[in-house]
């Protein structure tokens, strides 16, 4: 059949460079994503938004309603980092981080997926012994829209006895159930082991968490699970990180444990994340993708930031929100190839490559190397079946995240 050539699909991405090193890593990531798009025959239509400290300076608020709406309307959101000392006054009424909570809560992104795996080339980068970190492959599923981050009241008060402050830890069973169910699904697509982390010996919310895990577990008879207290988990993550597969936990515990787990890889600059909820677009799950690192104001504007976390977050975006597993895999392979060739950013400069010279590059030059390697990537072509997954998180999606997760642990 003859006819006009089918136009390449154009996906709409909201880009939030943010503050500190955010703009540098987002720009690096965008270049890699655009290169992958043209390599695989699609296009990305970027809408850049001022959010965070930059928005406080420009508009007086951390995020405008119109920009939140633009994020909702986009196929996915790609974020660098927000915050910095300029906006850190504890008495300030507006804080850059409020933008993150507006996005996470406003877009109902209740699950934050943080894959942590040890890249073989970089096992010497960790402060732990190589034999402890080798082969580590953990997926942390952090509840993202409940708990202390969202509980009200959360405020400081003057009382006759002096100042008091209150934060509220509050979870509904529905909030627990949906993230626990997702974690079981993801475990099913991996090594089928789930660790649910709580503080049930102290907190009522944790005891409800435990009950809900028990109620959900029978739906996943093929997944083995355990409950573990958060303090003991923090210890075991250092003693024997290889013993974990999927960890699911509430918001604050997940925040703390994921920074700890990041150190298994040697640098916070390595770790991507995806925040997703139940909503799907025409192409995949709606989601927000960001490095787990912060805005690193001390190195901002100096071309020193490691763009890998942002680049890999972009790969997660392609896979989860756009159904472009082919392009995502190519990006991951390109990053790996750059590392194997001895290319490093400053945070990893001391880590040798087995049989090659190590070369330290700036943010931009490292991204250039990834782009160059993408051009050589073997494409398998876009598989439309990938985008046609039904509503809800499927085992297919689980397989997809498994691929992301094992990226830095592949032989
Ligand atoms: C993270 C960050 C944020 C959080 C901060 C910046 C508010 O640490 O995404 O882990 O605590 O959620
Ligand atoms: Mg954190």
mmCIF file of C-alpha atoms and ligand atoms in Angstrom:
data_model
loop_
_atom_site.group_PDB
_atom_site.id
_atom_site.type_symbol
_atom_site.label_atom_id
_atom_site.label_comp_id
_atom_site.label_asym_id
_atom_site.label_seq_id
_atom_site.Cartn_x
_atom_site.Cartn_y
_atom_site.Cartn_z
ATOM 1 C CA UNK A 1 0.000 0.000 0.000
ATOM 2 C CA UNK A 2 1.407 3.374 -0.947
ATOM 3 C CA UNK A 3 0.901 6.596 0.989
ATOM 4 C CA UNK A 4 2.721 9.255 2.864
ATOM 5 C CA UNK A 5 5.420 8.031 5.228
ATOM 6 C CA UNK A 6 4.140 7.700 8.742
ATOM 7 C CA UNK A 7 5.346 10.675 10.772
ATOM 8 C CA UNK A 8 7.673 9.841 13.629
ATOM 9 C CA UNK A 9 5.980 9.771 17.020
ATOM 10 C CA UNK A 10 6.602 12.910 19.035
ATOM 11 C CA UNK A 11 6.490 12.570 22.815
ATOM 12 C CA UNK A 12 5.954 15.560 25.053
ATOM 13 C CA UNK A 13 8.382 15.847 27.943
ATOM 14 C CA UNK A 14 8.307 18.504 30.653
ATOM 15 C CA UNK A 15 11.899 19.336 31.605
ATOM 16 C CA UNK A 16 12.682 20.820 35.001
ATOM 17 C CA UNK A 17 16.379 21.700 35.219
ATOM 18 C CA UNK A 18 15.936 23.172 38.716
ATOM 19 C CA UNK A 19 18.848 24.467 40.773
ATOM 20 C CA UNK A 20 22.548 23.853 41.413
ATOM 21 C CA UNK A 21 23.886 21.123 39.145
ATOM 22 C CA UNK A 22 20.316 20.369 37.970
ATOM 23 C CA UNK A 23 20.571 22.389 34.734
ATOM 24 C CA UNK A 24 23.939 20.806 33.844
ATOM 25 C CA UNK A 25 22.816 17.207 34.308
ATOM 26 C CA UNK A 26 19.444 17.806 32.628
ATOM 27 C CA UNK A 27 21.152 19.363 29.638
ATOM 28 C CA UNK A 28 23.520 16.377 29.429
ATOM 29 C CA UNK A 29 20.601 13.966 29.759
ATOM 30 C CA UNK A 30 18.539 15.779 27.156
ATOM 31 C CA UNK A 31 21.322 15.556 24.626
ATOM 32 C CA UNK A 32 21.591 11.816 25.202
ATOM 33 C CA UNK A 33 17.809 11.357 25.013
ATOM 34 C CA UNK A 34 17.572 13.373 21.803
ATOM 35 C CA UNK A 35 20.384 11.344 20.273
ATOM 36 C CA UNK A 36 18.628 8.111 21.257
ATOM 37 C CA UNK A 37 15.362 9.422 19.823
ATOM 38 C CA UNK A 38 16.852 10.228 16.452
ATOM 39 C CA UNK A 39 18.725 6.932 16.452
ATOM 40 C CA UNK A 40 15.467 5.029 17.032
ATOM 41 C CA UNK A 41 13.194 7.157 14.870
ATOM 42 C CA UNK A 42 11.115 9.218 17.248
ATOM 43 C CA UNK A 43 11.241 12.751 18.621
ATOM 44 C CA UNK A 44 10.995 14.483 21.957
ATOM 45 C CA UNK A 45 9.190 17.779 22.290
ATOM 46 C CA UNK A 46 10.702 19.454 25.364
ATOM 47 C CA UNK A 47 8.864 22.014 27.407
ATOM 48 C CA UNK A 48 11.255 23.591 29.874
ATOM 49 C CA UNK A 49 9.768 24.802 33.171
ATOM 50 C CA UNK A 50 11.164 26.908 35.999
ATOM 51 C CA UNK A 51 10.549 25.019 39.224
ATOM 52 C CA UNK A 52 12.243 25.045 42.638
ATOM 53 C CA UNK A 53 14.555 27.802 43.844
ATOM 54 C CA UNK A 54 14.646 29.173 40.300
ATOM 55 C CA UNK A 55 10.854 29.582 40.416
ATOM 56 C CA UNK A 56 10.968 31.212 43.852
ATOM 57 C CA UNK A 57 13.352 33.786 42.372
ATOM 58 C CA UNK A 58 11.317 34.278 39.196
ATOM 59 C CA UNK A 59 7.729 33.969 40.423
ATOM 60 C CA UNK A 60 7.836 33.936 44.239
ATOM 61 C CA UNK A 61 6.509 30.355 44.436
ATOM 62 C CA UNK A 62 8.353 26.994 44.134
ATOM 63 C CA UNK A 63 5.980 25.820 41.395
ATOM 64 C CA UNK A 64 3.134 27.582 39.615
ATOM 65 C CA UNK A 65 -0.210 25.835 39.119
ATOM 66 C CA UNK A 66 0.189 26.227 35.355
ATOM 67 C CA UNK A 67 3.541 24.431 35.451
ATOM 68 C CA UNK A 68 2.132 21.602 37.539
ATOM 69 C CA UNK A 69 -0.656 21.318 34.961
ATOM 70 C CA UNK A 70 1.936 21.248 32.166
ATOM 71 C CA UNK A 71 3.680 18.356 33.937
ATOM 72 C CA UNK A 72 0.373 16.529 34.190
ATOM 73 C CA UNK A 73 -0.331 17.060 30.501
ATOM 74 C CA UNK A 74 3.116 15.879 29.374
ATOM 75 C CA UNK A 75 3.901 12.235 28.659
ATOM 76 C CA UNK A 76 6.600 12.354 31.352
ATOM 77 C CA UNK A 77 8.545 14.762 33.539
ATOM 78 C CA UNK A 78 12.347 14.930 33.562
ATOM 79 C CA UNK A 79 13.855 16.692 36.568
ATOM 80 C CA UNK A 80 17.392 17.631 37.643
ATOM 81 C CA UNK A 81 17.447 18.754 41.268
ATOM 82 C CA UNK A 82 15.997 21.563 43.341
ATOM 83 C CA UNK A 83 17.197 23.506 46.377
ATOM 84 C CA UNK A 84 20.320 25.217 47.626
ATOM 85 C CA UNK A 85 21.718 27.362 50.436
ATOM 86 C CA UNK A 86 20.162 30.493 48.956
ATOM 87 C CA UNK A 87 16.688 29.224 49.873
ATOM 88 C CA UNK A 88 17.617 27.304 53.043
ATOM 89 C CA UNK A 89 16.455 29.784 55.692
ATOM 90 C CA UNK A 90 14.430 27.638 58.134
ATOM 91 C CA UNK A 91 12.044 30.562 58.648
ATOM 92 C CA UNK A 92 11.297 30.961 54.937
ATOM 93 C CA UNK A 93 7.642 30.547 54.002
ATOM 94 C CA UNK A 94 8.467 29.023 50.626
ATOM 95 C CA UNK A 95 11.077 26.347 50.030
ATOM 96 C CA UNK A 96 12.237 24.767 46.721
ATOM 97 C CA UNK A 97 11.514 21.270 48.055
ATOM 98 C CA UNK A 98 7.812 22.138 48.272
ATOM 99 C CA UNK A 99 7.817 21.892 44.480
ATOM 100 C CA UNK A 100 8.869 18.252 44.723
ATOM 101 C CA UNK A 101 6.028 17.501 47.099
ATOM 102 C CA UNK A 102 3.558 19.371 44.879
ATOM 103 C CA UNK A 103 4.698 17.255 41.931
ATOM 104 C CA UNK A 104 4.758 13.949 43.782
ATOM 105 C CA UNK A 105 1.436 14.560 45.541
ATOM 106 C CA UNK A 106 -0.241 16.503 42.728
ATOM 107 C CA UNK A 107 0.600 13.896 40.092
ATOM 108 C CA UNK A 108 -0.157 11.049 42.553
ATOM 109 C CA UNK A 109 3.244 9.464 42.041
ATOM 110 C CA UNK A 110 2.961 7.156 44.991
ATOM 111 C CA UNK A 111 5.863 4.839 44.211
ATOM 112 C CA UNK A 112 9.473 5.849 43.890
ATOM 113 C CA UNK A 113 11.650 3.175 42.327
ATOM 114 C CA UNK A 114 15.342 3.366 43.121
ATOM 115 C CA UNK A 115 17.431 0.635 41.518
ATOM 116 C CA UNK A 116 20.840 0.173 43.123
ATOM 117 C CA UNK A 117 23.345 -2.054 41.420
ATOM 118 C CA UNK A 118 27.090 -2.311 41.502
ATOM 119 C CA UNK A 119 28.786 -1.741 38.157
ATOM 120 C CA UNK A 120 31.617 -4.305 37.953
ATOM 121 C CA UNK A 121 34.057 -1.670 36.670
ATOM 122 C CA UNK A 122 33.318 0.447 39.713
ATOM 123 C CA UNK A 123 33.308 -2.028 42.598
ATOM 124 C CA UNK A 124 36.423 -0.330 43.920
ATOM 125 C CA UNK A 125 34.516 2.946 44.168
ATOM 126 C CA UNK A 126 32.583 1.870 47.238
ATOM 127 C CA UNK A 127 33.919 2.434 50.721
ATOM 128 C CA UNK A 128 32.952 -1.192 51.336
ATOM 129 C CA UNK A 129 35.105 -4.113 50.294
ATOM 130 C CA UNK A 130 34.625 -5.227 46.660
ATOM 131 C CA UNK A 131 33.534 -8.714 47.735
ATOM 132 C CA UNK A 132 30.660 -7.136 49.703
ATOM 133 C CA UNK A 133 29.338 -4.968 46.878
ATOM 134 C CA UNK A 134 30.042 -7.177 43.874
ATOM 135 C CA UNK A 135 26.795 -8.336 42.303
ATOM 136 C CA UNK A 136 24.563 -6.108 44.433
ATOM 137 C CA UNK A 137 21.224 -5.621 42.713
ATOM 138 C CA UNK A 138 18.556 -4.077 44.926
ATOM 139 C CA UNK A 139 15.386 -2.267 43.973
ATOM 140 C CA UNK A 140 14.106 0.096 46.646
ATOM 141 C CA UNK A 141 10.415 0.882 46.327
ATOM 142 C CA UNK A 142 9.779 3.938 48.438
ATOM 143 C CA UNK A 143 6.243 5.099 49.242
ATOM 144 C CA UNK A 144 6.276 8.695 48.051
ATOM 145 C CA UNK A 145 3.042 10.512 48.808
ATOM 146 C CA UNK A 146 2.299 9.650 52.425
ATOM 147 C CA UNK A 147 3.903 9.447 55.838
ATOM 148 C CA UNK A 148 5.696 12.272 57.585
ATOM 149 C CA UNK A 149 6.252 14.154 54.329
ATOM 150 C CA UNK A 150 2.542 14.767 53.862
ATOM 151 C CA UNK A 151 0.969 14.307 57.329
ATOM 152 C CA UNK A 152 -0.726 17.319 58.894
ATOM 153 C CA UNK A 153 -0.268 19.010 61.277
ATOM 154 C CA UNK A 154 3.386 19.706 60.572
ATOM 155 C CA UNK A 155 4.393 22.905 62.316
ATOM 156 C CA UNK A 156 6.187 24.693 65.108
ATOM 157 C CA UNK A 157 4.147 26.242 67.908
ATOM 158 C CA UNK A 158 4.814 28.641 70.754
ATOM 159 C CA UNK A 159 3.589 27.356 74.112
ATOM 160 C CA UNK A 160 3.984 28.691 77.651
ATOM 161 C CA UNK A 161 6.668 26.001 78.131
ATOM 162 C CA UNK A 162 8.567 27.077 75.015
ATOM 163 C CA UNK A 163 8.522 26.040 71.365
ATOM 164 C CA UNK A 164 7.192 22.668 70.316
ATOM 165 C CA UNK A 165 7.118 21.157 66.860
ATOM 166 C CA UNK A 166 4.901 18.420 65.511
ATOM 167 C CA UNK A 167 5.018 16.214 62.426
ATOM 168 C CA UNK A 168 2.343 13.659 61.701
ATOM 169 C CA UNK A 169 2.917 10.087 60.579
ATOM 170 C CA UNK A 170 -0.262 8.886 58.992
ATOM 171 C CA UNK A 171 -0.977 6.045 56.544
ATOM 172 C CA UNK A 172 -4.248 4.712 55.201
ATOM 173 C CA UNK A 173 -4.493 1.052 54.315
ATOM 174 C CA UNK A 174 -5.141 1.994 50.672
ATOM 175 C CA UNK A 175 -1.906 3.972 50.538
ATOM 176 C CA UNK A 176 0.004 1.018 51.920
ATOM 177 C CA UNK A 177 -1.735 -1.578 49.774
ATOM 178 C CA UNK A 178 -1.088 0.028 46.389
ATOM 179 C CA UNK A 179 2.659 0.444 46.915
ATOM 180 C CA UNK A 180 3.065 -2.965 48.521
ATOM 181 C CA UNK A 181 1.218 -4.568 45.631
ATOM 182 C CA UNK A 182 3.473 -2.818 43.128
ATOM 183 C CA UNK A 183 6.543 -4.001 45.048
ATOM 184 C CA UNK A 184 5.300 -7.592 44.949
ATOM 185 C CA UNK A 185 4.718 -7.241 41.188
ATOM 186 C CA UNK A 186 8.217 -5.944 40.687
ATOM 187 C CA UNK A 187 9.705 -8.695 42.845
ATOM 188 C CA UNK A 188 7.819 -11.224 40.727
ATOM 189 C CA UNK A 189 9.681 -9.948 37.653
ATOM 190 C CA UNK A 190 13.043 -10.224 39.430
ATOM 191 C CA UNK A 191 14.444 -12.694 41.952
ATOM 192 C CA UNK A 192 11.071 -13.016 43.718
ATOM 193 C CA UNK A 193 12.170 -11.827 47.149
ATOM 194 C CA UNK A 194 10.559 -8.929 48.952
ATOM 195 C CA UNK A 195 11.678 -7.282 52.182
ATOM 196 C CA UNK A 196 9.085 -5.029 53.780
ATOM 197 C CA UNK A 197 10.767 -2.558 56.102
ATOM 198 C CA UNK A 198 9.044 -0.965 59.090
ATOM 199 C CA UNK A 199 9.378 -0.113 62.776
ATOM 200 C CA UNK A 200 6.486 -2.226 63.965
ATOM 201 C CA UNK A 201 7.938 -2.603 67.458
ATOM 202 C CA UNK A 202 7.307 1.124 68.000
ATOM 203 C CA UNK A 203 4.948 2.672 65.445
ATOM 204 C CA UNK A 204 1.236 2.057 64.950
ATOM 205 C CA UNK A 205 1.567 3.011 61.283
ATOM 206 C CA UNK A 206 4.171 0.271 60.901
ATOM 207 C CA UNK A 207 1.920 -2.289 62.520
ATOM 208 C CA UNK A 208 -0.816 -1.414 60.002
ATOM 209 C CA UNK A 209 1.835 -1.623 57.252
ATOM 210 C CA UNK A 210 2.709 -5.152 58.389
ATOM 211 C CA UNK A 211 -0.935 -6.257 58.466
ATOM 212 C CA UNK A 212 -1.501 -4.974 54.930
ATOM 213 C CA UNK A 213 1.618 -6.777 53.666
ATOM 214 C CA UNK A 214 0.217 -9.980 55.183
ATOM 215 C CA UNK A 215 -3.109 -9.380 53.419
ATOM 216 C CA UNK A 216 -1.511 -8.707 50.021
ATOM 217 C CA UNK A 217 1.055 -11.537 50.168
ATOM 218 C CA UNK A 218 -1.391 -14.387 49.310
ATOM 219 C CA UNK A 219 -1.926 -12.715 45.895
ATOM 220 C CA UNK A 220 1.743 -13.464 45.188
ATOM 221 C CA UNK A 221 2.387 -17.028 46.305
ATOM 222 C CA UNK A 222 5.462 -17.189 44.058
ATOM 223 C CA UNK A 223 7.187 -14.311 45.866
ATOM 224 C CA UNK A 224 8.831 -14.939 49.224
ATOM 225 C CA UNK A 225 8.695 -12.050 51.645
ATOM 226 C CA UNK A 226 9.923 -11.024 55.041
ATOM 227 C CA UNK A 227 9.344 -8.165 57.471
ATOM 228 C CA UNK A 228 12.415 -6.417 58.749
ATOM 229 C CA UNK A 229 12.843 -3.518 61.164
ATOM 230 C CA UNK A 230 14.377 -0.408 59.672
ATOM 231 C CA UNK A 231 17.369 -0.255 62.039
ATOM 232 C CA UNK A 232 18.249 -3.879 61.347
ATOM 233 C CA UNK A 233 17.826 -3.244 57.626
ATOM 234 C CA UNK A 234 20.250 -0.325 57.750
ATOM 235 C CA UNK A 235 22.800 -2.660 59.295
ATOM 236 C CA UNK A 236 22.211 -5.541 56.881
ATOM 237 C CA UNK A 237 22.499 -3.219 53.870
ATOM 238 C CA UNK A 238 26.116 -2.684 54.844
ATOM 239 C CA UNK A 239 26.883 -6.169 56.120
ATOM 240 C CA UNK A 240 25.338 -8.210 53.313
ATOM 241 C CA UNK A 241 23.719 -6.018 50.622
ATOM 242 C CA UNK A 242 23.651 -8.936 48.201
ATOM 243 C CA UNK A 243 20.960 -10.584 50.312
ATOM 244 C CA UNK A 244 18.306 -8.054 49.183
ATOM 245 C CA UNK A 245 16.175 -8.150 46.062
ATOM 246 C CA UNK A 246 13.236 -5.729 46.403
ATOM 247 C CA UNK A 247 12.772 -3.535 49.473
ATOM 248 C CA UNK A 248 9.452 -1.776 50.063
ATOM 249 C CA UNK A 249 9.070 0.822 52.748
ATOM 250 C CA UNK A 250 7.391 4.029 53.837
ATOM 251 C CA UNK A 251 8.476 7.464 52.724
ATOM 252 C CA UNK A 252 11.076 8.569 55.273
ATOM 253 C CA UNK A 253 12.634 5.136 55.790
ATOM 254 C CA UNK A 254 12.948 4.856 52.014
ATOM 255 C CA UNK A 255 14.605 8.253 51.780
ATOM 256 C CA UNK A 256 17.249 7.299 54.324
ATOM 257 C CA UNK A 257 17.855 3.724 53.186
ATOM 258 C CA UNK A 258 18.221 4.746 49.547
ATOM 259 C CA UNK A 259 21.032 7.204 50.288
ATOM 260 C CA UNK A 260 22.715 4.507 52.320
ATOM 261 C CA UNK A 261 22.274 1.981 49.528
ATOM 262 C CA UNK A 262 23.628 4.455 46.981
ATOM 263 C CA UNK A 263 26.985 4.274 48.678
ATOM 264 C CA UNK A 264 27.242 0.640 47.642
ATOM 265 C CA UNK A 265 27.785 1.924 44.106
ATOM 266 C CA UNK A 266 30.448 4.390 45.179
ATOM 267 C CA UNK A 267 28.723 7.598 44.154
ATOM 268 C CA UNK A 268 25.351 9.207 44.627
ATOM 269 C CA UNK A 269 25.893 10.447 41.085
ATOM 270 C CA UNK A 270 25.146 6.998 39.665
ATOM 271 C CA UNK A 271 21.591 6.420 40.787
ATOM 272 C CA UNK A 272 18.477 7.148 38.740
ATOM 273 C CA UNK A 273 14.903 7.043 39.958
ATOM 274 C CA UNK A 274 11.394 6.784 38.602
ATOM 275 C CA UNK A 275 8.300 8.028 40.401
ATOM 276 C CA UNK A 276 5.111 6.511 39.105
ATOM 277 C CA UNK A 277 1.488 6.104 40.044
ATOM 278 C CA UNK A 278 -1.532 4.418 38.578
ATOM 279 C CA UNK A 279 -2.147 6.821 35.712
ATOM 280 C CA UNK A 280 -1.248 5.771 32.195
ATOM 281 C CA UNK A 281 -0.826 7.890 29.108
ATOM 282 C CA UNK A 282 -1.230 6.664 25.536
ATOM 283 C CA UNK A 283 2.369 5.438 25.684
ATOM 284 C CA UNK A 284 2.983 4.073 29.165
ATOM 285 C CA UNK A 285 2.893 5.013 32.811
ATOM 286 C CA UNK A 286 2.885 8.686 33.585
ATOM 287 C CA UNK A 287 5.936 9.427 35.676
ATOM 288 C CA UNK A 288 8.654 11.725 36.922
ATOM 289 C CA UNK A 289 12.298 10.809 36.456
ATOM 290 C CA UNK A 290 15.156 12.281 38.427
ATOM 291 C CA UNK A 291 18.567 11.428 39.826
ATOM 292 C CA UNK A 292 18.456 10.596 43.516
ATOM 293 C CA UNK A 293 21.241 13.108 44.178
ATOM 294 C CA UNK A 294 20.566 16.695 45.177
ATOM 295 C CA UNK A 295 21.541 20.034 43.669
ATOM 296 C CA UNK A 296 25.189 19.872 44.911
ATOM 297 C CA UNK A 297 25.604 23.677 45.068
ATOM 298 C CA UNK A 298 29.306 23.312 45.931
ATOM 299 C CA UNK A 299 30.123 22.067 42.434
ATOM 300 C CA UNK A 300 27.346 23.814 40.486
ATOM 301 C CA UNK A 301 28.237 25.588 37.250
ATOM 302 C CA UNK A 302 31.695 24.022 37.024
ATOM 303 C CA UNK A 303 31.053 21.145 34.631
ATOM 304 C CA UNK A 304 32.033 18.708 37.398
ATOM 305 C CA UNK A 305 28.744 16.911 38.050
ATOM 306 C CA UNK A 306 28.343 13.249 37.186
ATOM 307 C CA UNK A 307 25.509 13.109 34.608
ATOM 308 C CA UNK A 308 25.085 9.320 34.801
ATOM 309 C CA UNK A 309 22.162 9.392 37.252
ATOM 310 C CA UNK A 310 20.336 11.890 35.028
ATOM 311 C CA UNK A 311 21.147 9.943 31.861
ATOM 312 C CA UNK A 312 19.953 6.672 33.378
ATOM 313 C CA UNK A 313 16.828 8.404 34.708
ATOM 314 C CA UNK A 314 16.214 9.343 31.081
ATOM 315 C CA UNK A 315 16.522 5.681 30.120
ATOM 316 C CA UNK A 316 13.936 4.802 32.763
ATOM 317 C CA UNK A 317 11.673 7.498 31.306
ATOM 318 C CA UNK A 318 11.943 5.971 27.844
ATOM 319 C CA UNK A 319 11.191 2.513 29.126
ATOM 320 C CA UNK A 320 8.396 3.235 31.585
ATOM 321 C CA UNK A 321 6.610 6.263 30.223
ATOM 322 C CA UNK A 322 7.236 5.998 26.492
ATOM 323 C CA UNK A 323 7.448 2.247 25.940
ATOM 324 C CA UNK A 324 10.826 2.689 24.192
ATOM 325 C CA UNK A 325 12.767 -0.137 25.779
ATOM 326 C CA UNK A 326 14.988 -0.335 22.705
ATOM 327 C CA UNK A 327 16.295 3.204 23.099
ATOM 328 C CA UNK A 328 16.556 2.817 26.875
ATOM 329 C CA UNK A 329 18.677 -0.292 26.565
ATOM 330 C CA UNK A 330 20.925 1.441 24.038
ATOM 331 C CA UNK A 331 21.508 4.356 26.437
ATOM 332 C CA UNK A 332 22.334 2.006 29.276
ATOM 333 C CA UNK A 333 24.753 0.095 27.095
ATOM 334 C CA UNK A 334 26.393 3.342 25.996
ATOM 335 C CA UNK A 335 26.916 4.447 29.613
ATOM 336 C CA UNK A 336 28.352 1.095 30.491
ATOM 337 C CA UNK A 337 30.654 1.173 27.505
ATOM 338 C CA UNK A 338 31.979 4.614 28.494
ATOM 339 C CA UNK A 339 32.736 3.352 31.996
ATOM 340 C CA UNK A 340 34.360 0.177 30.735
ATOM 341 C CA UNK A 341 36.558 2.308 28.488
ATOM 342 C CA UNK A 342 37.885 4.029 31.594
ATOM 343 C CA UNK A 343 35.933 7.271 31.256
ATOM 344 C CA UNK A 344 35.115 8.815 34.624
ATOM 345 C CA UNK A 345 33.669 11.951 36.112
ATOM 346 C CA UNK A 346 35.423 13.646 39.021
ATOM 347 C CA UNK A 347 33.462 11.794 41.717
ATOM 348 C CA UNK A 348 34.757 8.492 40.284
ATOM 349 C CA UNK A 349 38.176 9.666 39.167
ATOM 350 C CA UNK A 350 40.079 7.595 41.686
ATOM 351 C CA UNK A 351 38.514 4.361 40.484
ATOM 352 C CA UNK A 352 40.702 2.454 38.068
ATOM 353 C CA UNK A 353 39.648 0.551 34.993
ATOM 354 C CA UNK A 354 40.919 -2.975 34.809
ATOM 355 C CA UNK A 355 43.149 -2.810 31.767
ATOM 356 C CA UNK A 356 42.764 0.753 30.553
ATOM 357 C CA UNK A 357 43.865 4.238 31.377
ATOM 358 C CA UNK A 358 41.334 6.231 33.330
ATOM 359 C CA UNK A 359 40.332 9.533 31.779
ATOM 360 C CA UNK A 360 38.433 12.107 33.819
ATOM 361 C CA UNK A 361 35.870 14.128 31.909
ATOM 362 C CA UNK A 362 33.526 16.992 32.681
ATOM 363 C CA UNK A 363 29.748 16.692 32.625
ATOM 364 C CA UNK A 364 29.440 17.767 28.994
ATOM 365 C CA UNK A 365 32.296 15.701 27.640
ATOM 366 C CA UNK A 366 31.034 12.570 29.401
ATOM 367 C CA UNK A 367 27.610 13.076 27.824
ATOM 368 C CA UNK A 368 29.308 13.550 24.427
ATOM 369 C CA UNK A 369 30.997 10.177 24.862
ATOM 370 C CA UNK A 370 27.662 8.533 25.641
ATOM 371 C CA UNK A 371 26.129 10.177 22.565
ATOM 372 C CA UNK A 372 29.022 8.974 20.406
ATOM 373 C CA UNK A 373 28.543 5.414 21.651
ATOM 374 C CA UNK A 374 24.803 5.592 20.957
ATOM 375 C CA UNK A 375 25.521 6.168 17.308
ATOM 376 C CA UNK A 376 27.218 2.750 17.240
ATOM 377 C CA UNK A 377 24.464 1.041 19.242
ATOM 378 C CA UNK A 378 22.747 -2.001 17.810
ATOM 379 C CA UNK A 379 19.080 -1.143 17.455
ATOM 380 C CA UNK A 380 16.474 -3.858 17.522
ATOM 381 C CA UNK A 381 13.825 -1.484 16.245
ATOM 382 C CA UNK A 382 10.787 -0.349 18.137
ATOM 383 C CA UNK A 383 8.458 -3.097 19.238
ATOM 384 C CA UNK A 384 4.900 -1.743 19.293
ATOM 385 C CA UNK A 385 3.766 -4.591 21.554
ATOM 386 C CA UNK A 386 5.772 -2.987 24.314
ATOM 387 C CA UNK A 387 3.528 0.062 24.404
ATOM 388 C CA UNK A 388 0.323 -1.905 24.273
ATOM 389 C CA UNK A 389 0.447 -3.161 27.840
ATOM 390 C CA UNK A 390 -2.885 -3.100 29.626
ATOM 391 C CA UNK A 391 -3.825 -0.867 32.522
ATOM 392 C CA UNK A 392 -2.040 -1.401 35.787
ATOM 393 C CA UNK A 393 1.465 -2.628 36.390
ATOM 394 C CA UNK A 394 2.017 -5.849 34.578
ATOM 395 C CA UNK A 395 4.628 -8.540 34.815
ATOM 396 C CA UNK A 396 5.857 -7.092 31.544
ATOM 397 C CA UNK A 397 6.506 -3.799 33.274
ATOM 398 C CA UNK A 398 8.261 -5.701 35.992
ATOM 399 C CA UNK A 399 10.534 -7.304 33.442
ATOM 400 C CA UNK A 400 11.177 -3.871 32.082
ATOM 401 C CA UNK A 401 12.310 -2.461 35.390
ATOM 402 C CA UNK A 402 14.371 -5.551 36.000
ATOM 403 C CA UNK A 403 16.314 -4.714 32.901
ATOM 404 C CA UNK A 404 16.958 -1.213 34.204
ATOM 405 C CA UNK A 405 17.841 -2.505 37.569
ATOM 406 C CA UNK A 406 20.387 -4.992 36.396
ATOM 407 C CA UNK A 407 21.976 -2.474 34.077
ATOM 408 C CA UNK A 408 24.942 -1.710 36.231
ATOM 409 C CA UNK A 409 25.366 -5.320 37.245
ATOM 410 C CA UNK A 410 25.400 -6.940 33.823
ATOM 411 C CA UNK A 411 28.506 -8.911 32.931
HETATM 412 C C1 LIG B 1 14.995 12.629 47.772
HETATM 413 C C2 LIG B 1 15.384 13.909 48.432
HETATM 414 C C3 LIG B 1 14.136 14.683 48.818
HETATM 415 C C4 LIG B 1 13.324 13.817 49.762
HETATM 416 C C5 LIG B 1 14.430 16.051 49.431
HETATM 417 C C6 LIG B 1 15.213 16.932 48.494
HETATM 418 C C7 LIG B 1 13.195 16.745 49.906
HETATM 419 O O1 LIG B 1 16.195 13.666 49.532
HETATM 420 O O2 LIG B 1 14.310 12.669 46.728
HETATM 421 O O3 LIG B 1 15.375 11.576 48.280
HETATM 422 O O4 LIG B 1 13.584 13.796 50.979
HETATM 423 O O5 LIG B 1 12.406 13.132 49.306
HETATM 424 MG MG1 LIG B 2 16.761 11.668 49.779
#
